[in-house]
mmCIF file of C-alpha atoms and ligand atoms in Angstrom:
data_model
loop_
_atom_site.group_PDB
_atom_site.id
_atom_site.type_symbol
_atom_site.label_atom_id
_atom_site.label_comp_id
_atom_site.label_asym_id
_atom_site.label_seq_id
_atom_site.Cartn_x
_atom_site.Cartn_y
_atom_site.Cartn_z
ATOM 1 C CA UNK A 1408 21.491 -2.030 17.655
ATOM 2 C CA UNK A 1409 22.632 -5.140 15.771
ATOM 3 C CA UNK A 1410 20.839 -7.372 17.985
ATOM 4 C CA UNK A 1411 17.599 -6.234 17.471
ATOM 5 C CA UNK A 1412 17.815 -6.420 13.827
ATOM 6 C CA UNK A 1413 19.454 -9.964 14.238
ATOM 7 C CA UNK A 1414 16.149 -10.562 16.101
ATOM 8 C CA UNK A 1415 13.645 -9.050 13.419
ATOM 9 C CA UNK A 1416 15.581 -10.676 10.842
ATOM 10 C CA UNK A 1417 14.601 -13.858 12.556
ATOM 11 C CA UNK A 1418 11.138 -13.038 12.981
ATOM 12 C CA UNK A 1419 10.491 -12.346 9.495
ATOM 13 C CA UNK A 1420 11.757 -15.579 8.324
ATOM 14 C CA UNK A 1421 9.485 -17.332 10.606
ATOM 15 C CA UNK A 1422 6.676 -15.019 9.208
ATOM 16 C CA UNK A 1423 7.254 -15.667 5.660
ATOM 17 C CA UNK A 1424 7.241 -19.311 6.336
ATOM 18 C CA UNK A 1425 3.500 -19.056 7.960
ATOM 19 C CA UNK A 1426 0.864 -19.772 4.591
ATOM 20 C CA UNK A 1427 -0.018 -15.277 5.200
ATOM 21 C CA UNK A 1428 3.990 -14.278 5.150
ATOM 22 C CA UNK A 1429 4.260 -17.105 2.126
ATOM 23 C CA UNK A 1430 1.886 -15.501 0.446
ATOM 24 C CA UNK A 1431 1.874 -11.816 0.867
ATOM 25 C CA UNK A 1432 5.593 -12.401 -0.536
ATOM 26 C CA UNK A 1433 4.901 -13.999 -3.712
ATOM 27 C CA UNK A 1434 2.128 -11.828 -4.372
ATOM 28 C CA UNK A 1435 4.545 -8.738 -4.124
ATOM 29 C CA UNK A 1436 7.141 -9.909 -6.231
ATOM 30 C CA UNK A 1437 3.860 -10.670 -8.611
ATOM 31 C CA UNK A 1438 2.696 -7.224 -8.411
ATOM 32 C CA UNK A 1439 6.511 -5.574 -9.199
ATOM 33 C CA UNK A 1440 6.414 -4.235 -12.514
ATOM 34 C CA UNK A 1441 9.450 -5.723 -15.293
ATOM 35 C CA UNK A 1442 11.111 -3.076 -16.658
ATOM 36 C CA UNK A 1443 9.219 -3.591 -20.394
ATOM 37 C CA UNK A 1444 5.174 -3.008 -18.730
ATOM 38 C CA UNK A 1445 3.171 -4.292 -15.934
ATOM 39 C CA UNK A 1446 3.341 -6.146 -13.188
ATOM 40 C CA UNK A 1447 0.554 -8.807 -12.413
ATOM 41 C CA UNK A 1448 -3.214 -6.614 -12.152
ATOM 42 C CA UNK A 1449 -5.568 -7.835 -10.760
ATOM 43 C CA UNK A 1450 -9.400 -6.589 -10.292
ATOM 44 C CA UNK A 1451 -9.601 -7.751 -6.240
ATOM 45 C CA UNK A 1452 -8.532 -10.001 -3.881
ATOM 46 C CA UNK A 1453 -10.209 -12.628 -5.220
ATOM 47 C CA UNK A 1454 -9.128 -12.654 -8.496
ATOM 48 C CA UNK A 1455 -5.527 -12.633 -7.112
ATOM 49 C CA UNK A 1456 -6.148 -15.654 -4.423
ATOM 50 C CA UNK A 1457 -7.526 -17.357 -7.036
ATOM 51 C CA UNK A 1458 -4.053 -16.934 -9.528
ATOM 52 C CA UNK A 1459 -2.276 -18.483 -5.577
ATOM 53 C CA UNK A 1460 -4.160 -21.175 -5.642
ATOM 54 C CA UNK A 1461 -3.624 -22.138 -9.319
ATOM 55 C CA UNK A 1462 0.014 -21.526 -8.373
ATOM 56 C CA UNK A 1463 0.231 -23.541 -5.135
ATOM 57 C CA UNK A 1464 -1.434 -26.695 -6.559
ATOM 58 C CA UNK A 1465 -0.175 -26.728 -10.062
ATOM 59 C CA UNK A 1466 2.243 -29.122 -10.357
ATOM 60 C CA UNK A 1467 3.485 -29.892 -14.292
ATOM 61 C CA UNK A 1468 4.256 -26.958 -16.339
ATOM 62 C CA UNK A 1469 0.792 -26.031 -18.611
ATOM 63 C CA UNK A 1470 3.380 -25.788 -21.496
ATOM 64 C CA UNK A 1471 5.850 -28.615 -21.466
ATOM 65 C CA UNK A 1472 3.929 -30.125 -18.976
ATOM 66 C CA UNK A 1473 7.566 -31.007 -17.354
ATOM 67 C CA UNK A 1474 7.510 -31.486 -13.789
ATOM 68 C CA UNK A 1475 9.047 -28.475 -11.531
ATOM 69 C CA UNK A 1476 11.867 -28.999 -10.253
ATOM 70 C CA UNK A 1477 14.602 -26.993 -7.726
ATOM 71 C CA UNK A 1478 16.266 -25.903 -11.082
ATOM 72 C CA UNK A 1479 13.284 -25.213 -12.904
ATOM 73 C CA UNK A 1480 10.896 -23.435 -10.739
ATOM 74 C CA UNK A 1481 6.687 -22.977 -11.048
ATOM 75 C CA UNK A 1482 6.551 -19.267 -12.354
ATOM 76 C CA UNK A 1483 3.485 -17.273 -12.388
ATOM 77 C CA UNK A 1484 2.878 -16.123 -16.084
ATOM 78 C CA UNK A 1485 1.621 -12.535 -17.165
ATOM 79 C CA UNK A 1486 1.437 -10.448 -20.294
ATOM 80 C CA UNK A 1487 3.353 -7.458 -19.309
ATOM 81 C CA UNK A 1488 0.831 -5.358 -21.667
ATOM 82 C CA UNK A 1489 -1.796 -5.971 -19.731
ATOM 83 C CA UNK A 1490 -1.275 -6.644 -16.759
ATOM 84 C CA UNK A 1491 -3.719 -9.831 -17.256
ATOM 85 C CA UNK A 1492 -2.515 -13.683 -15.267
ATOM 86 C CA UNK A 1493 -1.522 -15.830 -18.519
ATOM 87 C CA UNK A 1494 -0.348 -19.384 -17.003
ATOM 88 C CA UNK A 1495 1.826 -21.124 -14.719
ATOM 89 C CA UNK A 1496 4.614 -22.146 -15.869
ATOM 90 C CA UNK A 1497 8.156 -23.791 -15.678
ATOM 91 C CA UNK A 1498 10.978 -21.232 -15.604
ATOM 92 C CA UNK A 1499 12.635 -22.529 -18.708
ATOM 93 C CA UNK A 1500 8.988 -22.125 -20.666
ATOM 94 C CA UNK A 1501 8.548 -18.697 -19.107
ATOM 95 C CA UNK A 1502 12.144 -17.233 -19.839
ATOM 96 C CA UNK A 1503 11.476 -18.174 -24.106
ATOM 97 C CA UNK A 1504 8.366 -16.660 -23.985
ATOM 98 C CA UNK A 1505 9.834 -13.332 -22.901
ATOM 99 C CA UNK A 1506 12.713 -13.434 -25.478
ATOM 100 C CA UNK A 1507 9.299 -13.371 -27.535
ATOM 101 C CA UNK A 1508 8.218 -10.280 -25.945
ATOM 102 C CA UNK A 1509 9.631 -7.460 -28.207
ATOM 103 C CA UNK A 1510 6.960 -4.600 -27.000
ATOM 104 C CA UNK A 1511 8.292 -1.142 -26.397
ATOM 105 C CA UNK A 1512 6.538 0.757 -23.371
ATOM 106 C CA UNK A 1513 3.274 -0.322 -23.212
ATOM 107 C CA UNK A 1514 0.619 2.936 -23.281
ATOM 108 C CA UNK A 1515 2.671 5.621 -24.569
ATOM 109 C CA UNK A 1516 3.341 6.901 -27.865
ATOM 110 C CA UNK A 1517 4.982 9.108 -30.173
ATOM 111 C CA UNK A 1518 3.126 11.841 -31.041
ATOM 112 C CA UNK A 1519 3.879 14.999 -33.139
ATOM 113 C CA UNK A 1520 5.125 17.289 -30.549
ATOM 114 C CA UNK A 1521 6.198 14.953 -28.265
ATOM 115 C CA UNK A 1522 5.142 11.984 -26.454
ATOM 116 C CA UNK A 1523 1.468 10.699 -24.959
ATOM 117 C CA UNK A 1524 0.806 8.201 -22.086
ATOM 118 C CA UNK A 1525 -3.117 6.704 -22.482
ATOM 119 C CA UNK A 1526 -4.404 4.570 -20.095
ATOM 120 C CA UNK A 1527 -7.870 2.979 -19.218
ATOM 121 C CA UNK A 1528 -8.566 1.331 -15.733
ATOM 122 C CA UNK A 1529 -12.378 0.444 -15.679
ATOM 123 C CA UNK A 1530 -13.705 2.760 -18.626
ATOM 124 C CA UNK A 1531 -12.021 5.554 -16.977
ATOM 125 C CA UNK A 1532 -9.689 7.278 -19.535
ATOM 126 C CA UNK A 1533 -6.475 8.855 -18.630
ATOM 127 C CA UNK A 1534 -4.362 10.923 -19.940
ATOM 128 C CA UNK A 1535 -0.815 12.845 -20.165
ATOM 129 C CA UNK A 1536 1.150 14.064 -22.863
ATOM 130 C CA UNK A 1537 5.367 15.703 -22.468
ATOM 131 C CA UNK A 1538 7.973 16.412 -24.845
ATOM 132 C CA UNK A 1539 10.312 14.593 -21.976
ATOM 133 C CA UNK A 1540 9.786 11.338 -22.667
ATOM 134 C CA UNK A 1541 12.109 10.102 -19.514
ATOM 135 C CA UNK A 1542 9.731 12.205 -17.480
ATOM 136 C CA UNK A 1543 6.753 10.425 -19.080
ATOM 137 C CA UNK A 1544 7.935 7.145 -17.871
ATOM 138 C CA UNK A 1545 8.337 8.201 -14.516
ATOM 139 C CA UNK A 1546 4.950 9.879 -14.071
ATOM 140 C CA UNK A 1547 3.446 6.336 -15.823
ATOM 141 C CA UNK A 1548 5.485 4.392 -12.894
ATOM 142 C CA UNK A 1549 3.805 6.500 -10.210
ATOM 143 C CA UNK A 1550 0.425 7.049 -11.495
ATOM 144 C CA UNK A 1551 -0.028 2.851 -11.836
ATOM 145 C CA UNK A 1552 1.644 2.471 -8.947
ATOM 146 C CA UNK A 1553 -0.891 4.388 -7.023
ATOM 147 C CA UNK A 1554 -3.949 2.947 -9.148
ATOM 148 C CA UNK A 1555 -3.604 -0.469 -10.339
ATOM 149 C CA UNK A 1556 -2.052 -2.074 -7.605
ATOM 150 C CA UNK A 1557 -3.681 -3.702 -4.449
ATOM 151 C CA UNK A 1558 -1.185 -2.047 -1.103
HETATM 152 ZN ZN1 LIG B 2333 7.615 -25.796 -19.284
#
């Protein structure tokens, strides 16, 4: 029924416009991984509030210290290694540093046989090793995907 998806349509755009909808947004694009690592981790909901609020009230680039603008955006800064909040920055600053981001997968490597994934989340060590590296990547998608992100 087109109308009622006219109708939710609507209701979600007044939703993300309330401060919970704004932010429950921005966080999610935060937490979707790039295709070269991670996705913004973070320990708890504080620690990821906290990242908003640098966000919301930062207004010159910690870099150029430029102010934003509709053409060049705030963007929330990570190192896709890690996971870890870096900076907020303008989208010009944050598009050069990754071009500087040459880092292959992070957490798996070549090994004799084949290929290992190693990962650590709060001294707990974890595992996998396949000779199907394609596989590999998929099974590292869905196991951080089910423990390093807040749902
Ligand atoms: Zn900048």
């Amino acid at each position: 029924m087109p109308r009622r998806t006219e109708e939710q349509k609507e209701q979600r755009r007044i939703y993300e416009q309330t401060p919970q909808g704004k932010f429950l947004n921005i966080i999610s694009n935060w937490k979707r991984p790039p295709k070269n690592g991670y996705g913004l981790i973070c320990e708890n909901r504080e620690e990821i509030e906290g990242i908003y609020g640098l966000y919301i009230s930062s207004e010159r680039c910690e870099e150029c210290n430029c102010l934003y603008t509709e053409d060049n955006k705030k963007c929330m800064d990570h190192c896709h290694e890690s996971g870890k909040f870096r900076y907020i920055l303008c989208h010009s600053c944050n598009t050069k540093r990754k071009k500087n981001n040459t880092s292959g997968i992070p957490n798996i490597s070549k090994q004799q046989n084949g290929w290992e994934y190693k990962i650590q989340i709060k001294s707990k060590k974890h595992s996998k090793f396949s000779t199907d590296l394609e596989w590999l990547k998929e099974y590292k998608v869905e196991f951080e995907k089910n423990n390093l992100y807040i749902h």
